[in-house]
Coordinates of C-alpha atoms in Angstrom, one line a residue:
X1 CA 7.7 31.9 -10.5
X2 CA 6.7 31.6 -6.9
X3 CA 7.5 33.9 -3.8
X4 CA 8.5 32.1 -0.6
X5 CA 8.3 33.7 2.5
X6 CA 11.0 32.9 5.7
X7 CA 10.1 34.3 8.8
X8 CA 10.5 33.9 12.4
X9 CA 12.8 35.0 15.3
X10 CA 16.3 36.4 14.5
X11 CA 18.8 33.8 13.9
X12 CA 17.1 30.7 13.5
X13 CA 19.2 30.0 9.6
X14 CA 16.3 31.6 7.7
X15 CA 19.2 33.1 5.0
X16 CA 21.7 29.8 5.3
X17 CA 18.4 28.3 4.7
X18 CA 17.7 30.3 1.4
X19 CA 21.5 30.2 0.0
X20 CA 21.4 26.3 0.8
X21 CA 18.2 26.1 -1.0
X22 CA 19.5 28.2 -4.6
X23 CA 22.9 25.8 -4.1
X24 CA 20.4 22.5 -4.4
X25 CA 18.5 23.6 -7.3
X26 CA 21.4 25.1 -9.1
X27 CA 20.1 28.1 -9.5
X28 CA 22.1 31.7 -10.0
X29 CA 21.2 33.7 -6.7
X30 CA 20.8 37.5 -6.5
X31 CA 20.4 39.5 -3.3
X32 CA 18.6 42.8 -2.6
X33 CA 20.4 43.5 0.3
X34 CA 20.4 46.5 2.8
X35 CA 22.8 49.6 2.1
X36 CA 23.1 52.0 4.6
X37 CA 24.8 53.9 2.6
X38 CA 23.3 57.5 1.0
X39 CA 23.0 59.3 -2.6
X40 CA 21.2 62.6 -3.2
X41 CA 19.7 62.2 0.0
X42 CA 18.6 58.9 -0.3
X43 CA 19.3 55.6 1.7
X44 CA 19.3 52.8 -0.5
X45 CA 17.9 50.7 2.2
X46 CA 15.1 52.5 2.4
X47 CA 12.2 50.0 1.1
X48 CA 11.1 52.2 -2.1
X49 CA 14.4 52.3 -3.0
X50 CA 15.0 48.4 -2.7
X51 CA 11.3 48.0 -4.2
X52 CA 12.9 49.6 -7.4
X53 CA 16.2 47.3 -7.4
X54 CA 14.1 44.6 -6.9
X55 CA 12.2 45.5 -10.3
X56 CA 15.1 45.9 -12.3
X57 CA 17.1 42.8 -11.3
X58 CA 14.0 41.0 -12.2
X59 CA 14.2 42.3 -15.7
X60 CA 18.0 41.7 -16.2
X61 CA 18.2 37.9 -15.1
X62 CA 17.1 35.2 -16.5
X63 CA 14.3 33.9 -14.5
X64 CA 14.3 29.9 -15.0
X65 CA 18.0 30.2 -14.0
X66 CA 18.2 32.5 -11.1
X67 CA 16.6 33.0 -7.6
X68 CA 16.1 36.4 -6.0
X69 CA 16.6 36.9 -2.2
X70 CA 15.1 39.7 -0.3
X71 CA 16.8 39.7 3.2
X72 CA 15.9 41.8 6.1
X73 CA 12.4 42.8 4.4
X74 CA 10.6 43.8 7.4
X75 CA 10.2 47.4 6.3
X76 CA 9.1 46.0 2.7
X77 CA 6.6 43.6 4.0
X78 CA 4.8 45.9 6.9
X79 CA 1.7 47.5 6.0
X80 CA 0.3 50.5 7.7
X81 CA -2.8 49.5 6.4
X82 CA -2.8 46.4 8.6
X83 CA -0.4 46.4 12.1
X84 CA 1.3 49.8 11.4
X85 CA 0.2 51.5 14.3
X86 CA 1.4 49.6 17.0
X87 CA 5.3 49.7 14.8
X88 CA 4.3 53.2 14.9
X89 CA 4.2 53.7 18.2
X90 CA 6.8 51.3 19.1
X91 CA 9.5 53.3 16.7
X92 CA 9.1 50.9 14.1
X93 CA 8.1 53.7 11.8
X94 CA 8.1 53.2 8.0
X95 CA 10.5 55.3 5.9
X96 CA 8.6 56.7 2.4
X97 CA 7.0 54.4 0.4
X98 CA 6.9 51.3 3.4
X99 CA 3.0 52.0 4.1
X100 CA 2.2 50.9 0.4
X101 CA 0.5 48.1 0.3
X102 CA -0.3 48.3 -3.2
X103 CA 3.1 48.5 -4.2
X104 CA 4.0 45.4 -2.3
X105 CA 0.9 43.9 -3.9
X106 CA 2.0 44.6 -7.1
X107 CA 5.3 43.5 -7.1
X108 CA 4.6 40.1 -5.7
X109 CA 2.0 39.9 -9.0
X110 CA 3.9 40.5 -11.3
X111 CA 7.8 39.4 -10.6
X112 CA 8.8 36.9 -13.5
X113 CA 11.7 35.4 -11.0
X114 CA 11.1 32.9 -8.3
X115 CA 12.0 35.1 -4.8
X116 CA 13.0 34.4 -1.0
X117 CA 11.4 37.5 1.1
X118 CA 13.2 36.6 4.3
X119 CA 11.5 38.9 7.9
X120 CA 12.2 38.6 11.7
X121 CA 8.4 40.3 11.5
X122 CA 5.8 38.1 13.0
X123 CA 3.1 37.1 10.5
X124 CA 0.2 39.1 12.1
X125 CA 2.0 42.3 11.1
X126 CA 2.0 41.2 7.7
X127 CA -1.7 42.3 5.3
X128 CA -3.7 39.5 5.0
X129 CA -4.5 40.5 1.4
X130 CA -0.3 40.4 0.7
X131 CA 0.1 37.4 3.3
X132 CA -2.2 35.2 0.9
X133 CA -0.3 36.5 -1.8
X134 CA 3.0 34.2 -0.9
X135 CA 3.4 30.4 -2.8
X136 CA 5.1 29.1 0.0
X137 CA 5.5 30.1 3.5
X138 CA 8.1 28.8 6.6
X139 CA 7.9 30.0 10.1
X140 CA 11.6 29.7 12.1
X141 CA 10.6 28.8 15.4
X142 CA 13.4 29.1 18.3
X143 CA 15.6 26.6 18.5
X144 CA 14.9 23.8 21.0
X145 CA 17.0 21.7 22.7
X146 CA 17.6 19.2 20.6
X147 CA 18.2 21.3 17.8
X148 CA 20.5 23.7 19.5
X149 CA 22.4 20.4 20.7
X150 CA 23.0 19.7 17.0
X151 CA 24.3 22.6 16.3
X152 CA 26.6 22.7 19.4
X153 CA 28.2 19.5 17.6
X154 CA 28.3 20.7 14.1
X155 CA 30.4 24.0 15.2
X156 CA 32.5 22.1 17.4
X157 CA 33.0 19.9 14.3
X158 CA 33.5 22.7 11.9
X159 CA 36.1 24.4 14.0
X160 CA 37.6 21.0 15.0
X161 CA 37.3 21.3 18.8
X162 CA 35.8 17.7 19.8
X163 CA 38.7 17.0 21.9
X164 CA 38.7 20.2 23.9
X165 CA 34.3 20.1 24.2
X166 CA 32.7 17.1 26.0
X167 CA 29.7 15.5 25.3
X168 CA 28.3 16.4 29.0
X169 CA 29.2 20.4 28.3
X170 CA 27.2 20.1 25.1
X171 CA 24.2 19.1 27.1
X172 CA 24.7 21.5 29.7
X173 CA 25.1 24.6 27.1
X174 CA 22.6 23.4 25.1
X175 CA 20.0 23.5 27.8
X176 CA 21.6 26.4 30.0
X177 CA 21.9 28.9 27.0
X178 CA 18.3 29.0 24.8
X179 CA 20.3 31.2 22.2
X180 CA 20.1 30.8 18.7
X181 CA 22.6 29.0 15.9
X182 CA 24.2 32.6 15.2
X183 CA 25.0 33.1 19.2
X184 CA 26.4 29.4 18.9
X185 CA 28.6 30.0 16.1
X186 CA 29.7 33.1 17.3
X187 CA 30.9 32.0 20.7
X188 CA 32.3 29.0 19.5
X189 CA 34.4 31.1 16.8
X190 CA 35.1 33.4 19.7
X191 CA 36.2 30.7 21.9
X192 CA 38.5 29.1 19.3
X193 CA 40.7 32.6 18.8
X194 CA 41.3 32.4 22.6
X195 CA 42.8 28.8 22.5
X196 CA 41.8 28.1 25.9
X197 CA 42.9 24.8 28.2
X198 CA 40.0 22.4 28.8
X199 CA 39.7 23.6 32.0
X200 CA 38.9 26.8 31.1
X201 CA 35.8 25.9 28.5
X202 CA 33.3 26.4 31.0
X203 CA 34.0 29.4 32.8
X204 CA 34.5 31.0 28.9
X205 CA 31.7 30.2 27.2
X206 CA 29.6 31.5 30.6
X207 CA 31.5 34.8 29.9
X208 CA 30.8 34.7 26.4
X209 CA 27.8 33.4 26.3
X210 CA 26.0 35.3 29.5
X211 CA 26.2 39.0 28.4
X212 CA 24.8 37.9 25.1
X213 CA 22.0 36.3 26.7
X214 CA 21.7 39.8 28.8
X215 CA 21.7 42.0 25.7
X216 CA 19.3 39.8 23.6
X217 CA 16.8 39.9 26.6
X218 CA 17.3 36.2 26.6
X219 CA 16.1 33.9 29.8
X220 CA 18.9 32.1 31.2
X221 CA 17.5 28.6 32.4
X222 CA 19.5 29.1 35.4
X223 CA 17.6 26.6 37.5
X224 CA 18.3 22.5 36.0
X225 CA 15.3 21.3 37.4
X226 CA 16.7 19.0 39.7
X227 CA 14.9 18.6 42.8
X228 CA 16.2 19.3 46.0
X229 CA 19.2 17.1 47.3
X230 CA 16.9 16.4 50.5
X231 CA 13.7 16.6 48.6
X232 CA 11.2 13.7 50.3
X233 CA 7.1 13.6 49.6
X234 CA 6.9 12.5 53.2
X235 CA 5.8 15.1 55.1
X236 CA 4.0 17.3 52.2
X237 CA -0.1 17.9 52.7
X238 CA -0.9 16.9 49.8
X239 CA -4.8 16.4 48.7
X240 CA -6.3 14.5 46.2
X241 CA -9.3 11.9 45.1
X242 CA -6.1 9.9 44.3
X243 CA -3.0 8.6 46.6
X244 CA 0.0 10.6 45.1
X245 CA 2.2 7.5 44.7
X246 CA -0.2 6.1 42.3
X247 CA -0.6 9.1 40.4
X248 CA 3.1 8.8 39.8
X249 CA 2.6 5.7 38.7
X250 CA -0.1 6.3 36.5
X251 CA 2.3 8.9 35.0
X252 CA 4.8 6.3 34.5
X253 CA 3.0 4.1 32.7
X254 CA 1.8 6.6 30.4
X255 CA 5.1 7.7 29.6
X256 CA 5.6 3.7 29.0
X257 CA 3.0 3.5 26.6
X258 CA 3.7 7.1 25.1
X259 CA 3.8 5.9 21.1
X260 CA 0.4 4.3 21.4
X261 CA -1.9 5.8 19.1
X262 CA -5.4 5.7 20.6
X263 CA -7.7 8.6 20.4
X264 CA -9.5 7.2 23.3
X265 CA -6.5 7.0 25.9
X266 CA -7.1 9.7 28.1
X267 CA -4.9 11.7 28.4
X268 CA -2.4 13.0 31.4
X269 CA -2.6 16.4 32.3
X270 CA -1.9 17.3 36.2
X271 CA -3.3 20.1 38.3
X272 CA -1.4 21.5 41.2
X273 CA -3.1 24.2 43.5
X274 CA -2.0 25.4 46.5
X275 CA -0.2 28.8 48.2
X276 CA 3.2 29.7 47.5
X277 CA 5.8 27.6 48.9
X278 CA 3.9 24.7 49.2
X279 CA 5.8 22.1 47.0
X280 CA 4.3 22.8 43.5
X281 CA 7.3 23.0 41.3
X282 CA 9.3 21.0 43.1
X283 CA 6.6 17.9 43.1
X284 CA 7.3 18.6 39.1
X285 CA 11.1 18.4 39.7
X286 CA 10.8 15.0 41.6
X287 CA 8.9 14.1 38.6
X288 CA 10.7 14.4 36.1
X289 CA 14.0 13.2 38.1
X290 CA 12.5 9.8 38.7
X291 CA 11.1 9.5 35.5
X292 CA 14.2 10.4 33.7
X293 CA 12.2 12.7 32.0
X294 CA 13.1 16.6 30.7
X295 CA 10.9 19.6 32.1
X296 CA 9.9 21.5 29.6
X297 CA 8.9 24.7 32.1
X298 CA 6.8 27.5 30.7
X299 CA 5.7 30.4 32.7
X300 CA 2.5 31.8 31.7
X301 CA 3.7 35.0 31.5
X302 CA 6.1 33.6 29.0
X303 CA 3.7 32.8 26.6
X304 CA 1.6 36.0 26.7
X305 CA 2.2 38.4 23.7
X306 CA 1.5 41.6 22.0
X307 CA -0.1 40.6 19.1
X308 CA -3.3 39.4 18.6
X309 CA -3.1 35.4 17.9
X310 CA 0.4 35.9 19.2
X311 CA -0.3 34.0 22.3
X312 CA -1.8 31.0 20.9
X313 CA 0.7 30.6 19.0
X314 CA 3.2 30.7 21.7
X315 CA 0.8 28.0 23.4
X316 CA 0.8 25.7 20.6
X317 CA 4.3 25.9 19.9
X318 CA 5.1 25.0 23.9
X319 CA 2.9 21.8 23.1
X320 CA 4.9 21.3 20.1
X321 CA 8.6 21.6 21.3
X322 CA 7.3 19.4 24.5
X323 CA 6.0 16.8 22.2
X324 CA 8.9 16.6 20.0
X325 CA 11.5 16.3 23.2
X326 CA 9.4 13.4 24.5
X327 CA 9.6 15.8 28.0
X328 CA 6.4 16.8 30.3
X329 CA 5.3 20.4 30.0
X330 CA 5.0 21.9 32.9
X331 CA 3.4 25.0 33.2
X332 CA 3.7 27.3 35.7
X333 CA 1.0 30.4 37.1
X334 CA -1.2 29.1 34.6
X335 CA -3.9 31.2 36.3
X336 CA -2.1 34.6 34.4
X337 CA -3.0 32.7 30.8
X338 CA -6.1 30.8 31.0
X339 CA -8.4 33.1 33.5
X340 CA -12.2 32.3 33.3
X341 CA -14.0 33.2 29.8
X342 CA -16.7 34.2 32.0
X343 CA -15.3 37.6 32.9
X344 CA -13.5 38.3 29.9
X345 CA -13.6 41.4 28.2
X346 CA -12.0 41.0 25.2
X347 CA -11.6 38.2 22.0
X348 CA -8.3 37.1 22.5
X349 CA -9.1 36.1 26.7
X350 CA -11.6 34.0 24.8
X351 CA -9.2 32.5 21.9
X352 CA -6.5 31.8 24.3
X353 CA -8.4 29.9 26.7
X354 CA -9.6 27.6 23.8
X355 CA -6.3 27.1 22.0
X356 CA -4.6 25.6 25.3
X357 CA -8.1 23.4 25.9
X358 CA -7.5 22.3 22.3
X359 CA -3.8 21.5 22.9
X360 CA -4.8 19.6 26.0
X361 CA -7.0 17.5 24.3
X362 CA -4.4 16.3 21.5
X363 CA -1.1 16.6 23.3
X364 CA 0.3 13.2 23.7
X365 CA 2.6 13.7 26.6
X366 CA 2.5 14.9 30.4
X367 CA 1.2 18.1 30.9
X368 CA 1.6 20.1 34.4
X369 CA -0.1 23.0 35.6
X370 CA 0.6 25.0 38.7
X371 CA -1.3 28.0 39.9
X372 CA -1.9 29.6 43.5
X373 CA -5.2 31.3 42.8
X374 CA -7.1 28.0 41.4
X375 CA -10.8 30.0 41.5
X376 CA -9.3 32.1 38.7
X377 CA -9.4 28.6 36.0
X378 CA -12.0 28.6 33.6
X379 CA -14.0 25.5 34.3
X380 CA -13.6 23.9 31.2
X381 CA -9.6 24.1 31.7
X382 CA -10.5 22.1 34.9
X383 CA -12.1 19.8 33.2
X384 CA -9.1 18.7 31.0
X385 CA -7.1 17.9 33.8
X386 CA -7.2 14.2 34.6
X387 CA -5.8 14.4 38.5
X388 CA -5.9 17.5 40.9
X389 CA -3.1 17.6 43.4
X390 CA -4.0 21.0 46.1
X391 CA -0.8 21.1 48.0
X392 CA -1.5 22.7 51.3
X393 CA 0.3 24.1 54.3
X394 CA 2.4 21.8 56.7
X395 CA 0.1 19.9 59.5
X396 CA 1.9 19.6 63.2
X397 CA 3.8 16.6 62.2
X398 CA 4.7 17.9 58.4
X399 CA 6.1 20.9 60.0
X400 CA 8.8 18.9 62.7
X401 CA 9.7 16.6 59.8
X402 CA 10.8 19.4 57.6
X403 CA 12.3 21.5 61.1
X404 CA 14.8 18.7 62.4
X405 CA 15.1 17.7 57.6
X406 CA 15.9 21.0 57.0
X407 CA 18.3 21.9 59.9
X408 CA 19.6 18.4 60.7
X409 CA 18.3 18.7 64.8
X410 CA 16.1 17.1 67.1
X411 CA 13.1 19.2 68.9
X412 CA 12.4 18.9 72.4
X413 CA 8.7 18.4 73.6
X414 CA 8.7 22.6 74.1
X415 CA 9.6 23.8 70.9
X416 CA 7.5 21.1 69.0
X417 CA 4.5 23.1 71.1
X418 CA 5.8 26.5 69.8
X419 CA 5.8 25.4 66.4
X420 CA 3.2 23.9 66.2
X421 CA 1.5 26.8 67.1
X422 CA 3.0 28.8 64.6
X423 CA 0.3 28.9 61.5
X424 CA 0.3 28.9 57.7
X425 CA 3.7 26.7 57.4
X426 CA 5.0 25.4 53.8
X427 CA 8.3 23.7 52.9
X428 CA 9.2 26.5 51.4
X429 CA 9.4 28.7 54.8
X430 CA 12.2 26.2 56.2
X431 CA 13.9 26.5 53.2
X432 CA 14.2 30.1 53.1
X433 CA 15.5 30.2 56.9
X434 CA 17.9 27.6 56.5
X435 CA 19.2 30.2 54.0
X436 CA 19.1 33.1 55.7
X437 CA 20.3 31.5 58.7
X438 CA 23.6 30.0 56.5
X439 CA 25.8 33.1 57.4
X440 CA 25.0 33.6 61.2
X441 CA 28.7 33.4 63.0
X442 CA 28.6 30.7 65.4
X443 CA 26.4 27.8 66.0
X444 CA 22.9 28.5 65.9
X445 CA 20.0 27.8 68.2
X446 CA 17.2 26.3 67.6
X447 CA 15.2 29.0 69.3
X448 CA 16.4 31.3 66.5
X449 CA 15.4 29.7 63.9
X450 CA 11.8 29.2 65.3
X451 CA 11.7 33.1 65.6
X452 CA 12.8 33.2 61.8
X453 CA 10.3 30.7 61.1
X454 CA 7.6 33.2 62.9
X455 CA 8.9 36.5 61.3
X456 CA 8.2 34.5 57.9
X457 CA 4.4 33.6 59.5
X458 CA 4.3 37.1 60.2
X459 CA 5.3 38.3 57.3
X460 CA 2.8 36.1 55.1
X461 CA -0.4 37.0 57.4
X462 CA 0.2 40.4 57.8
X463 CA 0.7 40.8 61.4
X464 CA -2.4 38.9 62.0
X465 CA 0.0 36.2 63.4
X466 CA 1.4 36.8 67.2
X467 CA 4.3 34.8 68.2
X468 CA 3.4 33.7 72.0
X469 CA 7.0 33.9 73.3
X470 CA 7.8 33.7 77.2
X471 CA 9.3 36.9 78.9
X472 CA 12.1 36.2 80.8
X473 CA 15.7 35.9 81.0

């Protein structure tokens, strides 16, 4: 007998997985399944309870022809004597008999049966001395892209709806909605008892699919990455050892020669400092547009996690999903991940750091990173990066090429002077004027929007900055 352990996030098919599995071998399957309901007192989902089910249906079947499934086992499987407290203190108490890791122990010794434990607990909650105890392990990673585009298809399929479902909407949903293949069936089932028009497929699976996004705590990937309609490098300060049009270039013919196998080719891993506003992320849009290319974007925030190895393993995982899209990883405040190993205070600032130089090396693909406090980087992460791109703020003629870009006008010699006088300019600023401009009734003047551009100079110096403006009528 052997016990095989499933876990990984919620909905990723772990039990589809296990029934599948029982179907292929032709084996008689057996569930200890939860039971909120209650006798003398007791809940039979309570994992002593389940742990004594578990022991008799072991002894009634017949264990060359049967399979035993243990769903939802997260209580069964924790051990307070390894990552209790923090389930503790979280409310992820343990009912009587849960903190046991003998018992657990001893049950995975001595079952005569062959059993599926299936958990949506992350493996560094589980004992190491009852982790080494499984035959078999699979971790259910979220879905990417691809695979959540395959299983767009397949329940479009199953419910017959290929007529009503383009292949563009697929794409879109399957990169605008990172849910998992229980939220795809589920709106799709939802969406076939409503029998809507064509037409009416997009808006309804955005009002299915948004407040279940909302309720999972699930990041929409509202932004397409698509750079900006009037997005141009002219004009950018950009600084490097390197002309910028040849490191897209280089980039291209990297991506050209992606499959070759050479542990010699260096790699292509990108660097892009600079303040706020500057260019950054939209450089990485351009990118990827011209390359016909997928951005993979990662905040580092994104990565970080509560558990101890947690975070390296959301930083190999990035690598992974990046690597098996063919798409350049970009990402994003890398500063908040890989912070100097100098000033660290603790193991895991240490691991982390080293588990993304690691990747680095062996990732055969594009990598990206953007961060606006570049004297935070350890110095071996800035070692790894093959071309370093500072983006900084607008010079005199950056800043009239994105004034009369932005707001389709001409300046006259006067107001070139006054802004060119005003400091600390990026793309960004013009962009946010032009926006909050966009609802002034009537036409507006050039002179307001230089005093919108000067608030915003204001704003970022802290007052340091004074607009010179003539009094007068």
């Amino acid at each position: 007998p052997v016990n095989i352990l499933l876990y990984g996030a919620p909905g990723t098919g772990k039990t589809s997985f296990a029934r599948t599995l029982a179907k292929e071998i032709d084996r008689t399957c057996y569930s200890i399944a939860q039971d909120t309901s209650r006798h003398d007192g007791r809940t039979y989902s309570s994992p002593d309870f389940r742990f004594g089910a578990l022991q008799v249906c072991d002894e009634q079947i017949a264990p060359n022809e049967s399979l035993i499934i243990v769903d939802e086992a997260d209580d069964m499987l924790r051990s307070s004597n390894g990552f209790g407290g923090p389930f503790m203190l979280f409310g992820g108490g343990f009912q009587s008999g849960s903190g046991d890791k003998g018992l657990l122990n001893t049950v995975l010794d001595t079952l005569k049966t062959s059993t599926i434990w299936i958990t949506n607990t992350p493996a560094q909650a589980l004992d190491e001395s009852s982790r080494r105890r499984f035959d078999y392990s699979i971790c259910f990673e979220p879905l990417n892209c691809e695979q959540r585009r395959r299983i767009w298809k397949n329940n479009i399929a199953r419910l017959q709806m290929g007529r009503l479902i383009s292949r563009k909407q697929i794409e879109e949903f399957s990169t605008l909605y990172p849910v998992s293949a229980g939220g795809i069936a589920q709106t799709l089932d939802n969406l076939a008892k409503m029998q809507p028009r064509k037409a009416e497929v997009t808006q309804l699976v955005e009002q299915l699919m948004k407040p279940h996004c909302e309720l999972l705590g699930i990041k929409l990937s509202d932004d397409k990455l698509l750079p900006a309609k009037d997005y141009s490098l002219e004009g950018l300060n950009i600084k490097g050892d390197v002309e910028l049009e040849r490191i897209v270039e280089a980039v291209r013919v990297f991506q050209q020669q992606k499959g070759v196998q050479d542990p010699d080719r260096p790699r292509m891993n990108l660097l892009l400092t600079g303040p706020p506003g500057t260019g950054k992320t939209e450089f990485v849009k351009y990118l990827g547009s011209i390359l016909k290319t997928k951005v993979n974007v990662r905040m580092g925030s994104d990565l970080l996690s509560m558990w101890v190895g947690g975070t390296e393993q959301n930083i190999a995982r990035a690598f992974r999903e990046a690597e098996a899209e063919r798409a350049i990883l970009f990402l994003d405040e890398i500063d908040g991940l890989v912070q100097s190993r100098a000033g660290a205070q603790r193991s895991w600032e240490v691991t982390q750091v080293n588990e993304l130089l690691y990747q680095m090396e062996n990732f055969n693909g594009v990598m990206i990173g953007a961060t606006n406090f570049v004297q935070n980087l350890d110095q071996a992460i800035m070692r790894r990066f093959t071309f370093k791109l500072q983006f900084d703020y607008l010079d005199d003629a950056g800043k009239q090429l994105f004034f009369e870009r932005m707001f389709k006008t001409v300046v006259t010699d006067e107001e070139r002077q006054r802004l060119n006088e005003i400091p600390n300019l990026a793309p960004g600023d013009f962009r946010t004027v032009r926006q909050s401009l966009f609802y002034y009734g009537g036409e507006v003047s050039n002179a307001q929007r230089l005093d919108a551009l000067e608030r915003e100079a204001e704003a970022k110096n802290c007052g340091r900055f004074v607009a010179k403006r003539k009094i007068g009528l």
